[in-house]
Coordinates of C-alpha atoms in Angstrom, one line a residue:
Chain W
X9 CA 0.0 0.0 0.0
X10 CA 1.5 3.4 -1.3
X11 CA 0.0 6.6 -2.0
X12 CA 2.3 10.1 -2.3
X13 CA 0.8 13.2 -3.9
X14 CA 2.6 16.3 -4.8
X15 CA 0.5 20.6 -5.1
X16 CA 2.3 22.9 -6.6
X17 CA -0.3 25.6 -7.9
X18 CA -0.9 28.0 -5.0
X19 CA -4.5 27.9 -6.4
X20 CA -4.7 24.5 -6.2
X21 CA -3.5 24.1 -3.0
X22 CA -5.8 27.5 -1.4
X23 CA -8.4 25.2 -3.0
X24 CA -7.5 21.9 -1.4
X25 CA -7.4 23.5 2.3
X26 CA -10.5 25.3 1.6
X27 CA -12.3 21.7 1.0
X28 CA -10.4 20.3 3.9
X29 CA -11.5 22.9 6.2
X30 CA -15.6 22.7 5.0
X31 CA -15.1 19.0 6.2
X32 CA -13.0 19.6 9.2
X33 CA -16.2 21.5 10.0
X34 CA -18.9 18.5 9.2
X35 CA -16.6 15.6 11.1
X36 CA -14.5 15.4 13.5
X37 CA -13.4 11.9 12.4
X38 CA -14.0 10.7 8.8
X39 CA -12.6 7.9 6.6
X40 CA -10.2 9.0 3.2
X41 CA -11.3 7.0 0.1
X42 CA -7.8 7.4 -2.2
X43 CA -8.4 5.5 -5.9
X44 CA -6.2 6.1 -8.9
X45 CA -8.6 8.9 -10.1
X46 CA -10.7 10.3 -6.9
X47 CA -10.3 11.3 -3.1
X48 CA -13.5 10.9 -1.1
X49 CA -14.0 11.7 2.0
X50 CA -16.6 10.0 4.1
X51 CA -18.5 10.4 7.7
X52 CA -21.6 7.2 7.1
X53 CA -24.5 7.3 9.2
X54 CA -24.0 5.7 12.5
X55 CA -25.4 7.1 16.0
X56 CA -22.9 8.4 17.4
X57 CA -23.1 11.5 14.5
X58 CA -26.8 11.3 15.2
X59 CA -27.7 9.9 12.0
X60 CA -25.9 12.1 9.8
X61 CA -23.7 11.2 6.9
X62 CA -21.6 12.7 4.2
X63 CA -20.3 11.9 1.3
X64 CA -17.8 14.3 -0.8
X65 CA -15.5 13.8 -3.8
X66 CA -12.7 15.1 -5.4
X67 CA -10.9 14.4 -8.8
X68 CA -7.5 14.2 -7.7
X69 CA -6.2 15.6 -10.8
X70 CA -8.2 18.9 -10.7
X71 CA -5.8 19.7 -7.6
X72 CA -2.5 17.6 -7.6
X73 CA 0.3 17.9 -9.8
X74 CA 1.6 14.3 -8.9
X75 CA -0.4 11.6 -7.6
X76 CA 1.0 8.0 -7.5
X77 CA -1.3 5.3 -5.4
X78 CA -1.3 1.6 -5.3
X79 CA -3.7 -0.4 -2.9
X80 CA -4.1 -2.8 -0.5
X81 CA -3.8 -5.5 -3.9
X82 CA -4.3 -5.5 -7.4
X83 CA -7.7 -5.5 -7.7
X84 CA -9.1 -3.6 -5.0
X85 CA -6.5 -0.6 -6.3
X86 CA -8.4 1.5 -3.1
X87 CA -6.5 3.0 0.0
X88 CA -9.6 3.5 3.3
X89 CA -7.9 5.8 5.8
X90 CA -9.5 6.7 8.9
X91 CA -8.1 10.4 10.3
X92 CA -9.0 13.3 11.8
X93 CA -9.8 16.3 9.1
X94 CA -9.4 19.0 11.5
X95 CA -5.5 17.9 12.0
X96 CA -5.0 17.8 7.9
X97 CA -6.9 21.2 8.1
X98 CA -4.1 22.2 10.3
X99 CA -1.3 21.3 8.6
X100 CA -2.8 23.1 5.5
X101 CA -2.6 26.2 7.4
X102 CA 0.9 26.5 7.2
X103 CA 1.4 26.2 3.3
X104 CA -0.6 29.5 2.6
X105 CA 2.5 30.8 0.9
X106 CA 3.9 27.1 0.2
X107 CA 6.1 26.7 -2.9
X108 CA 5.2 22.9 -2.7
X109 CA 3.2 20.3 -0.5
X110 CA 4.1 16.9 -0.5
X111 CA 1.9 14.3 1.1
X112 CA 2.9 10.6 1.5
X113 CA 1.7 8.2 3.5
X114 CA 4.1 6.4 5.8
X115 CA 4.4 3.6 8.4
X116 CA 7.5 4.5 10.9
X117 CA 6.0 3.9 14.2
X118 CA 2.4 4.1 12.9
X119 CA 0.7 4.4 10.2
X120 CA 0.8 8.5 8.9
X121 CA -0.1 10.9 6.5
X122 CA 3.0 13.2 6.4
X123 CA 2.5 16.9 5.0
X124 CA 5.6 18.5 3.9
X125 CA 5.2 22.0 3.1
X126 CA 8.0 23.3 1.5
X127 CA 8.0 27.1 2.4
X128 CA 10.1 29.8 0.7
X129 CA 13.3 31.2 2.4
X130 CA 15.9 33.9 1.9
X131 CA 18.7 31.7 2.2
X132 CA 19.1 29.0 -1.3
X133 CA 18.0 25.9 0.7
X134 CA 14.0 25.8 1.5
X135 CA 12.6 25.3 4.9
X136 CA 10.5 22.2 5.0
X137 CA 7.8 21.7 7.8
X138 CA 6.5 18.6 8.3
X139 CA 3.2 17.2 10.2
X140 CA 2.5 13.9 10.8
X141 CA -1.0 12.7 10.9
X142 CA -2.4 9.7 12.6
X143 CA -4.3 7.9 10.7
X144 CA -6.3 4.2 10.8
X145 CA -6.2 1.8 8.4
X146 CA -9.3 0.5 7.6
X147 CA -9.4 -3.2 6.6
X148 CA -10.7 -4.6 3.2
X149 CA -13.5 -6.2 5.0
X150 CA -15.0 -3.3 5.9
X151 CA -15.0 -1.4 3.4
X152 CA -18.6 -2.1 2.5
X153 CA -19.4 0.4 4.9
X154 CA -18.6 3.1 3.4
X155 CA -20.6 2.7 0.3
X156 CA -21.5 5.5 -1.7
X157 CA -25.7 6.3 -0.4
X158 CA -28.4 6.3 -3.1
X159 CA -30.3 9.1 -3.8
X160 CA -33.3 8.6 -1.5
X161 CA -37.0 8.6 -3.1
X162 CA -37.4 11.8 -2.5
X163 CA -40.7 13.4 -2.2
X164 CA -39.7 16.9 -3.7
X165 CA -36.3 18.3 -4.6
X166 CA -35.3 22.0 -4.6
X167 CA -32.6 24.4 -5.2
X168 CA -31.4 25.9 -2.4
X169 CA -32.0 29.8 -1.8
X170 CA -29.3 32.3 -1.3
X171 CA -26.5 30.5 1.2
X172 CA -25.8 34.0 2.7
X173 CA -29.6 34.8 3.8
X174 CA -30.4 30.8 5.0
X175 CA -27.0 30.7 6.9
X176 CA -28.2 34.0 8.8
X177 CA -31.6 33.1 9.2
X178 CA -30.6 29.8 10.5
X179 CA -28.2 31.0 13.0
X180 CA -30.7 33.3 14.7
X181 CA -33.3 30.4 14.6
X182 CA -30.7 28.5 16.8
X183 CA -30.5 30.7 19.4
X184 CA -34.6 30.1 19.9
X185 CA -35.0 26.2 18.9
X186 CA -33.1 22.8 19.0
X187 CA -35.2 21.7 16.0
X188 CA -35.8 23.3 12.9
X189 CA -38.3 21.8 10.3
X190 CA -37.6 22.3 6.4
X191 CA -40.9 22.2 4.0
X192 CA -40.9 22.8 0.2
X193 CA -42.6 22.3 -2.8
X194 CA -42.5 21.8 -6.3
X195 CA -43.5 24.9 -7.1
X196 CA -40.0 26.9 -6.1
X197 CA -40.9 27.3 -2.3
X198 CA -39.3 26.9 0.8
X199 CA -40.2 27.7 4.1
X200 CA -38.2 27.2 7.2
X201 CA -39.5 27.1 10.3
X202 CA -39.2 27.1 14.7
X203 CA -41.9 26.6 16.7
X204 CA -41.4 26.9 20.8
X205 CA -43.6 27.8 23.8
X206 CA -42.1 31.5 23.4
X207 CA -42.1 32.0 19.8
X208 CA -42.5 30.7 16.8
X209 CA -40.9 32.0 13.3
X210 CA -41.4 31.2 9.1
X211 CA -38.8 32.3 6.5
X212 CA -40.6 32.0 3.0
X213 CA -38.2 31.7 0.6
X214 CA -39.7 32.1 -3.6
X215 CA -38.8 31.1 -6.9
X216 CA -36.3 28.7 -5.9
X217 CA -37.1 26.4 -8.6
X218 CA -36.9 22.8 -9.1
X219 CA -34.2 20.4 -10.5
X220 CA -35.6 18.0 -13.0
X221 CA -34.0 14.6 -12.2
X222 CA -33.4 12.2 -15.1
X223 CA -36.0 9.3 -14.7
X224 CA -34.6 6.3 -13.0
X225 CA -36.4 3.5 -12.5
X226 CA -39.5 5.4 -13.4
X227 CA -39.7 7.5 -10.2
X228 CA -39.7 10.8 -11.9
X229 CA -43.1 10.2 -12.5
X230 CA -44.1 9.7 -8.8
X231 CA -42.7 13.2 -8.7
X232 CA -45.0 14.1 -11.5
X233 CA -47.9 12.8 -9.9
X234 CA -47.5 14.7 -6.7
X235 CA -49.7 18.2 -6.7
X236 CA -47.5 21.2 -6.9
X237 CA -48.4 22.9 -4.0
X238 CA -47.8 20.3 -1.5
X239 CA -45.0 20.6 1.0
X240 CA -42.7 17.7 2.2
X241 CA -41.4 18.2 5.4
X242 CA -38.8 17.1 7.6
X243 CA -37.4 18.0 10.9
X244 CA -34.0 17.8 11.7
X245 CA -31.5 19.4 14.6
X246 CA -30.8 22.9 14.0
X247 CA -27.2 22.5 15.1
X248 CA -26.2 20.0 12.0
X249 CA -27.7 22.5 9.7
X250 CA -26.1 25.1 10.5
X251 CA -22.7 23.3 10.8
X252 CA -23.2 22.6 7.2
X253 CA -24.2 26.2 6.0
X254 CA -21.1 27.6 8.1
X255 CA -18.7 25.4 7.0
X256 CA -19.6 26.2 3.2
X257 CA -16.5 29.0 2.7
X258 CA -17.5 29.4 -0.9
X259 CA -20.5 29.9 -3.2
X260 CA -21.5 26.8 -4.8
X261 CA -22.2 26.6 -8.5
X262 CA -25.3 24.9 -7.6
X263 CA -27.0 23.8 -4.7
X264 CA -30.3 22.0 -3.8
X265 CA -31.7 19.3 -1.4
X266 CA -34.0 16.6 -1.5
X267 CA -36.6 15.9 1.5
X268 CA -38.5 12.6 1.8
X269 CA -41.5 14.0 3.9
X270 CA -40.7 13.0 7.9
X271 CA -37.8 10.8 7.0
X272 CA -34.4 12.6 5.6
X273 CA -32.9 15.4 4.1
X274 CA -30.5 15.4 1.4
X275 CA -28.3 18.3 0.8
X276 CA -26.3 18.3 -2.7
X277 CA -23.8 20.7 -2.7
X278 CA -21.4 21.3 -6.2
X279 CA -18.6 23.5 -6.7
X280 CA -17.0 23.0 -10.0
X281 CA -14.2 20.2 -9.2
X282 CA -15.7 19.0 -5.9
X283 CA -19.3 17.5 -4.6
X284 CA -20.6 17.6 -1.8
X285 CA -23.6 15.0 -0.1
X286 CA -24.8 15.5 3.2
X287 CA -27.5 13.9 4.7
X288 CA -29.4 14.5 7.9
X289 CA -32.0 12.4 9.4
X290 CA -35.6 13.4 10.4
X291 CA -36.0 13.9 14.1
X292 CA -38.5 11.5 16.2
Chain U
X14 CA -46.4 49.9 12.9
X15 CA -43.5 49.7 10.0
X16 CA -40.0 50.6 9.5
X17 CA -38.5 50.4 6.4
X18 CA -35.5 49.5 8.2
X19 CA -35.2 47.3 11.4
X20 CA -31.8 48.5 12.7
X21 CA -33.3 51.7 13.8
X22 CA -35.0 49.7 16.2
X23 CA -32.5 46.5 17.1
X24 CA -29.6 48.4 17.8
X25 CA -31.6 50.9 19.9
X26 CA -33.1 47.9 21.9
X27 CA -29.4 46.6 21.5
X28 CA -28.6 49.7 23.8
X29 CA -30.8 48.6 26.5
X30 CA -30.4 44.4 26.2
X31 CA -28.9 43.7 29.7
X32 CA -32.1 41.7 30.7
X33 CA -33.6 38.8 29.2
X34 CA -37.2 40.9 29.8
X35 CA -38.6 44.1 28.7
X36 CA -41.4 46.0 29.1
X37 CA -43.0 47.9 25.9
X38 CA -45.2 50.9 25.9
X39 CA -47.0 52.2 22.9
X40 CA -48.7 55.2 23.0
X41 CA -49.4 57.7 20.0
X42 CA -46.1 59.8 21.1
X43 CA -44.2 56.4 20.1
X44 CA -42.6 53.4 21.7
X45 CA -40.7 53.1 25.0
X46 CA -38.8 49.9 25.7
X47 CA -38.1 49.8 29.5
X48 CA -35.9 46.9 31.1
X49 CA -34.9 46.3 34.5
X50 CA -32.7 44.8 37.1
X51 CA -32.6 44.3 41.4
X52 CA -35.0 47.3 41.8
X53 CA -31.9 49.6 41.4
X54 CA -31.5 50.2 37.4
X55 CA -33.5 50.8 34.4
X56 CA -33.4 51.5 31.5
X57 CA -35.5 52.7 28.6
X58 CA -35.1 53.4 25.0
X59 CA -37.2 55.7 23.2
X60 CA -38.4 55.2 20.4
X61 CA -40.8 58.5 18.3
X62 CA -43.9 58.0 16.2
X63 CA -42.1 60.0 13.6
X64 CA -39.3 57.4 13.2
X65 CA -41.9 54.4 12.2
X66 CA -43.4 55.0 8.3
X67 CA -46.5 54.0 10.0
X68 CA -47.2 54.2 13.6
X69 CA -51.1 53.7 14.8
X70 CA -52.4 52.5 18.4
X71 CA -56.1 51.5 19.0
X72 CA -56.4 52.6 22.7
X73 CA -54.8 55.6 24.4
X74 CA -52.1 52.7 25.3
X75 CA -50.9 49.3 24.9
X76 CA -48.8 47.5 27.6
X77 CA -46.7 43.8 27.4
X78 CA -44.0 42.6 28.8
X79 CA -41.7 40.6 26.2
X80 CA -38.5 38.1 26.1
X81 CA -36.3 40.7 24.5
X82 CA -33.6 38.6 23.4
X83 CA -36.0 37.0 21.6
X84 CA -37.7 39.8 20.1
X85 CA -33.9 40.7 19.0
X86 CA -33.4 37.6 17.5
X87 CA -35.9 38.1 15.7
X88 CA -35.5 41.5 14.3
X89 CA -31.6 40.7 13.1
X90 CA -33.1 37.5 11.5
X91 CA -31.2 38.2 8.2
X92 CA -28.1 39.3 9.9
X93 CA -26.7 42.0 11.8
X94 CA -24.5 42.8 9.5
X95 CA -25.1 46.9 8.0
X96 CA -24.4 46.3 4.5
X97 CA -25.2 49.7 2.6
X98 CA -28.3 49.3 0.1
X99 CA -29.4 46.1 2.5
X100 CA -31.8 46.9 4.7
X101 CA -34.5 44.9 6.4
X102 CA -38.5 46.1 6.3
X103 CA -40.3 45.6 9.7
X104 CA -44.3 45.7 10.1
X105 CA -45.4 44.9 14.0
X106 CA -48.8 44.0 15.3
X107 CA -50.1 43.4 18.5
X108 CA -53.9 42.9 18.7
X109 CA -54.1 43.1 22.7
X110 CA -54.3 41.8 25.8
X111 CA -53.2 37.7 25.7
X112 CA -51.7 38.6 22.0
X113 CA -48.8 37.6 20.5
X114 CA -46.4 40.2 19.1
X115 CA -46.5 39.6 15.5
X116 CA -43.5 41.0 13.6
X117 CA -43.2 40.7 9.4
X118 CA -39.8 41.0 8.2
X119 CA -38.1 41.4 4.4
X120 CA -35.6 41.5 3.1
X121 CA -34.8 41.0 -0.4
X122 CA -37.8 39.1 -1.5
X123 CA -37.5 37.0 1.7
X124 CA -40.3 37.1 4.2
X125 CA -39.8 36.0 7.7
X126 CA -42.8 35.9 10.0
X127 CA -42.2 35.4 13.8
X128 CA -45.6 35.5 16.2
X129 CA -43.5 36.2 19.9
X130 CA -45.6 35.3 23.0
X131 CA -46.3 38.4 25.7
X132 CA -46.9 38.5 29.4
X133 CA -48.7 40.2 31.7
X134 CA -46.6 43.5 32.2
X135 CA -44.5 43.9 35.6
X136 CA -44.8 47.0 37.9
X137 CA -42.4 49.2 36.6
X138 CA -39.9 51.6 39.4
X139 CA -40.8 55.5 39.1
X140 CA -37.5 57.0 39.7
X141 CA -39.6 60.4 39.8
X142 CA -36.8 62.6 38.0
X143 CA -37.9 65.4 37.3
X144 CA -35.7 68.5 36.1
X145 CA -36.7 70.3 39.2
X146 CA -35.2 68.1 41.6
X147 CA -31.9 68.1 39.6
X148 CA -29.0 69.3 41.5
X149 CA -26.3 68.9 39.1
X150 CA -25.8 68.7 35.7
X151 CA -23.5 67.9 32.6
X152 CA -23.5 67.3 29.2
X153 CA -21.1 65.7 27.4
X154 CA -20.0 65.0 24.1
X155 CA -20.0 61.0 24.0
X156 CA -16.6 60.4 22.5
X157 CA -15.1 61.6 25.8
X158 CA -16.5 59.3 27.6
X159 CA -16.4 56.2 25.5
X160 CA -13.0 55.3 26.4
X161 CA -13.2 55.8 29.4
X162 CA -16.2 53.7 30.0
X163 CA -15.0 50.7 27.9
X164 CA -11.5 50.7 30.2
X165 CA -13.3 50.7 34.0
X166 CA -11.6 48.6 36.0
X167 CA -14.1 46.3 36.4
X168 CA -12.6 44.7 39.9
X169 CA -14.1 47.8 41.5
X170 CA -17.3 47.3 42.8
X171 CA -18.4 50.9 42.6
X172 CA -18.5 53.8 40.1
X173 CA -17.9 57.1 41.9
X174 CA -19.1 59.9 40.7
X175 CA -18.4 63.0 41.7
X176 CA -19.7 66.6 40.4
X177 CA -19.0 70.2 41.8
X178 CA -18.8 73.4 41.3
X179 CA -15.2 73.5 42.2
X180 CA -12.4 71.7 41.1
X181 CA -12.0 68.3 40.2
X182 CA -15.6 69.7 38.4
X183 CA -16.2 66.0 37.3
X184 CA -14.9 62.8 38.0
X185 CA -14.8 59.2 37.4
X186 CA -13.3 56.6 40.1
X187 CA -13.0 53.3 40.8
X188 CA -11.2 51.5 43.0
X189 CA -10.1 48.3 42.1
X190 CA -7.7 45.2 42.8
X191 CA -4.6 47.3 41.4
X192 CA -5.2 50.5 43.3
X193 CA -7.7 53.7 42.5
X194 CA -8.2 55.4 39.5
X195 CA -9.0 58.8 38.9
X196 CA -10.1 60.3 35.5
X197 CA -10.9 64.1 35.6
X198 CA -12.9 66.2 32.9
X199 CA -12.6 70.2 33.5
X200 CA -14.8 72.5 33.1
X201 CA -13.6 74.2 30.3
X202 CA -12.8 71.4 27.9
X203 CA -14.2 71.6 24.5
X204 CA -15.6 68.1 25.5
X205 CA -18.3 70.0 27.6
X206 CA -21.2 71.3 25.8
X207 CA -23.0 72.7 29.7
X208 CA -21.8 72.4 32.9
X209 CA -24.3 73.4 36.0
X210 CA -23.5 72.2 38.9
X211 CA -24.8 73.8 42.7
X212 CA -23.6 71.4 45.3
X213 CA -20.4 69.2 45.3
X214 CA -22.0 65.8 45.2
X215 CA -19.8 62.7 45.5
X216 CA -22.0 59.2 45.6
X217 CA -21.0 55.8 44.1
X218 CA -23.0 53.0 42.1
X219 CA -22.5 49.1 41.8
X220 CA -20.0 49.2 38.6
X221 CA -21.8 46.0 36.7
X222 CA -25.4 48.0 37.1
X223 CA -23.7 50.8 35.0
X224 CA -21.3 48.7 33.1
X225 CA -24.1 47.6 30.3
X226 CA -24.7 51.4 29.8
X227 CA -21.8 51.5 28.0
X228 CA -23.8 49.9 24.7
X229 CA -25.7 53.2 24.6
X230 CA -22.2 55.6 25.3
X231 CA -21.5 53.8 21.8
X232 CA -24.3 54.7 20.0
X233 CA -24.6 58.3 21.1
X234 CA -23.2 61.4 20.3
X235 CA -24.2 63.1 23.6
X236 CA -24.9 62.2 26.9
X237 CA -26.3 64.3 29.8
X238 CA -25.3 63.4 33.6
X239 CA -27.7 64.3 36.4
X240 CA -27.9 63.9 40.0
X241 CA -30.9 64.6 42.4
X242 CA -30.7 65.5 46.2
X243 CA -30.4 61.2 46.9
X244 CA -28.0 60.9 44.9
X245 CA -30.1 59.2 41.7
X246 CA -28.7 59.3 38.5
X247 CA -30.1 59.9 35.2
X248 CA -27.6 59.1 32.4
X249 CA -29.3 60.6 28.9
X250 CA -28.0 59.4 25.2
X251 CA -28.9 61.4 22.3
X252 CA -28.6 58.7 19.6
X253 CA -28.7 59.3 15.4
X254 CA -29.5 56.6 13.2
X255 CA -28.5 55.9 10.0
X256 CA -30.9 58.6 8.4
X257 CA -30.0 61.0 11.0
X258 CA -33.1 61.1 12.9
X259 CA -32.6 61.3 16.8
X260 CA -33.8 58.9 19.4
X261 CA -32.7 59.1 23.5
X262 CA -31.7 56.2 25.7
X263 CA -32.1 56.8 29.5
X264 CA -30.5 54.8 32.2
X265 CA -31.5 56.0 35.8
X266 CA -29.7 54.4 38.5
X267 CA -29.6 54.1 42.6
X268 CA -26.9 54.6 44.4
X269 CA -25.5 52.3 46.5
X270 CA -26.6 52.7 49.8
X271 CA -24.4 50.2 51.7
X272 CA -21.0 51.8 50.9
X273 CA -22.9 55.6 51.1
X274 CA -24.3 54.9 54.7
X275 CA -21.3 53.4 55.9
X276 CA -19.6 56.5 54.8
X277 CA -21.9 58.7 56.9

């Protein structure tokens, strides 16, 4: 098992640590899916992230200039890490003005991901800093757990209004409810709304509009069939919301989520060279 | 009653927010936002007819008692952030006794509704200050004081304030872990826009009553400092908004009697 990488575009690296730090917001621990072509990184749904999961995926040569892995064996060419995003997130931090990263993973004492930043100096030899990263890894066996999910039969999908306005919105809603629940329809709206014994607010957002999803399996049409003004609603804790909206450091090019009426939300988000899936779970 | 924009009325209420619970008043002259704490400080912002694009009341007066952070919540829903060319739209509406406070807010095609629940209102302290009773009296340009009032040694109990005729004319002290400190204004400075004061007057208040006063020092552009013959004091913020029109903020405040009697 190998895997070494190498950015040298300050773009591409600015870009990289901005990804890293959106999921060093969503997980404190998530696994790293490395292939020959892709990076994923993954948080699945168990309870101890009260439901939620992500799944988020990058094509590795959109941000590296080298990238060499070989896996576990010849035909399961994968590398499963487990590790801690906030410590990559950290080591990023340093290459803001980096000539070069290097990452590689390594097995001296334990197994690593080692970050060398090669940072520019007045003298003719560079200054190299270098973090080690725990990491796990996560045996062949169980991989299966960290399946990409299916898009869930969702009852109405929507694009997402304005990030700015629903991250606001949201973060004064949380200082009044632990719940929040998310209704729209298939006619462009959106309403978000708290209900408590001391107050109760509605945001109606307009003319989000509606993706059209190719049919699969014929479930377009169930979509068809359902009346336009109808809302599907979920809710879901406030908190995991607004993790997700504050951890979004740039616009996406597009954004929209899917709600299966008292069940789940699922939250798309793309930015040109990276998606983004999160899901959270309807509360009891 | 609407605003077309809600920050003339969050950061005034800002200015007063050192209680979870406020009292409102509505009568035709406007609204008056008092809030309270241990029976020895309030505090109430102003808040004119004229400011609101539409200001109506159905009785000679309507009364509730509200969760202000709440209600503040609610009015910075989109953000508290003064962007120029964003601002929020406000309509309120309160139908009566037992009512919610309704509040419609928009910004930007984005309508947010919040229906706030209101209590029976408390009995409110009459300081009974009237301009009569004043003994002494200063007003101030606010910028002096700003500093000063954001740097108080906050391991002092007390405030002491004292005003005279005669020299130090006005001063701030407090006395804290690290020793006393002393911060003079004269007379004459170009800080001082009137100075009358009749008796020397020296009398000292509990530091964290005043300390939330200082959110209104911010906002103002002048403040007025009275004492009456007890030794109350009526602090007075002139406050522009954003369009220039002028609101006041009052904080009135007891002295504090255990350190004054032990004095005597």
């Amino acid at each position: 098992m190998r895997f070494g990488a190498k950015i040298v575009d300050l773009a591409c690296l600015n870009h990289f640590s901005r990804v890293i730090n959106t999921i060093a917001k969503l997980a404190k621990s998530c696994t790293l899916r490395l292939t020959d072509s892709k990076l994923y990184f993954i948080l699945s749904d168990k309870v101890a992230n009260g439901g939620v999961s992500m799944w988020c995926e990058l094509c590795q040569g959109n941000f590296f200039d080298e990238f060499q892995m070989e896996g576990v064996a010849a035909e399961h060419n994968e590398i499963y890490l487990e590790l801690v995003p906030e410590n990559l997130s950290r080591a990023l931090k340093t290459a803001q003005s980096a000539k070069a990263v290097k990452i590689k993973l390594t097995n001296k004492h334990c197994p690593c991901l080692r970050v060398a930043v090669e940072l520019p100096s007045l003298s003719s030899s560079s200054r190299i800093v270098t973090h080690d990263i725990p990491v796990g890894v996560i045996p062949r066996r169980l991989w299966n757990d960290f399946r990409e999910p299916r898009v869930p039969d969702f009852d109405v999908s929507i694009y997402l209004p304005a990030l700015k306005t629903m991250k606001s919105v949201v973060e004064r809603m949380k200082n009044l409810s632990n719940s929040i629940v998310i209704e729209a329809n298939l006619s462009g709206e959106m309403n978000l709304k708290i209900e408590t014994d001391l107050v109760s607010v509605t945001t109606h957002f307009k003319d989000l509009g509606n993706p059209p999803w190719a049919s699969e399996d014929g479930y377009q049409s169930s979509v068809q069939d359902r009346d336009l003004e109808s809302m599907a609603e979920a809710r879901i804790d406030i908190k995991k919301l607004q993790q997700l909206l504050a951890g979004q450091q740039v616009n996406p090019t597009k954004a929209l989520c899917n709600i299966v009426s008292k069940r789940i939300v699922h939250f798309i988000l793309l930015h040109e060279d990276v998606s983004l899936q999160y899901f959270i779970p309807a509360l009891a | 009653a609407s605003l077309d924009n809600a920050r003339h009325l969050s950061s005034l209420l800002r200015a007063v927010h050192f209680q979870d619970h406020a009292t409102c008043f509505a009568t035709a002259n406007g609204l008056r936002v008092t809030v309270e704490d241990a029976k020895c400080i309030q505090a109430n912002a102003f808040i004119q007819a004229e400011i609101f694009q539409e200001f109506a009341v159905q009785e000679e007066s309507v009364t509730f008692r509200i969760n202000l952070s709440v209600l503040l919540d609610c009015l910075t829903i989109f953000g508290t952030g003064s962007l120029p060319g964003t601002t929020t739209a406000l309509r309120m509406c309160y139908r009566g006794y037992g009512y919610p406070l309704m509040l419609f807010l928009e910004e930007g095609g984005v309508v947010t509704v919040c229906k706030i629940n209101t209590q029976e209102p408390d009995e409110l302290l009459d300081f009974d200050f009237c301009s009569t009773k004043v003994v002494n009296k200063i007003i101030l340009q606010s910028e002096g004081l700003r500093e000063a009032f954001a740097e108080l040694d906050m391991t002092s109990e007390v405030l002491q304030i004292t005003m005279s005729p005669d020299k130090p004319y006005f001063r701030l002290s407090t006395f804290g872990n690290a020793g006393s400190a002393h911060l003079d204004y004269p007379r004459d400075s170009d800080l001082m826009e009137a100075f009358h004061c009749n008796q020397t007057q020296t009398n000292r208040y509990k530091i964290s009553l005043l300390k939330p006063s200082t959110k209104a020092l911010a906002l103002s552009c002048k403040v007025s400092i009275r004492t009456d013959a007890q030794g109350f004091l009526s602090l007075q913020y002139m406050i522009r908004n954003e369009d220039g029109q002028i609101c006041f903020v009052e904080y009135y405040c007891c002295p504090d009697e255990d350190i004054t009697e032990a004095e005597l």
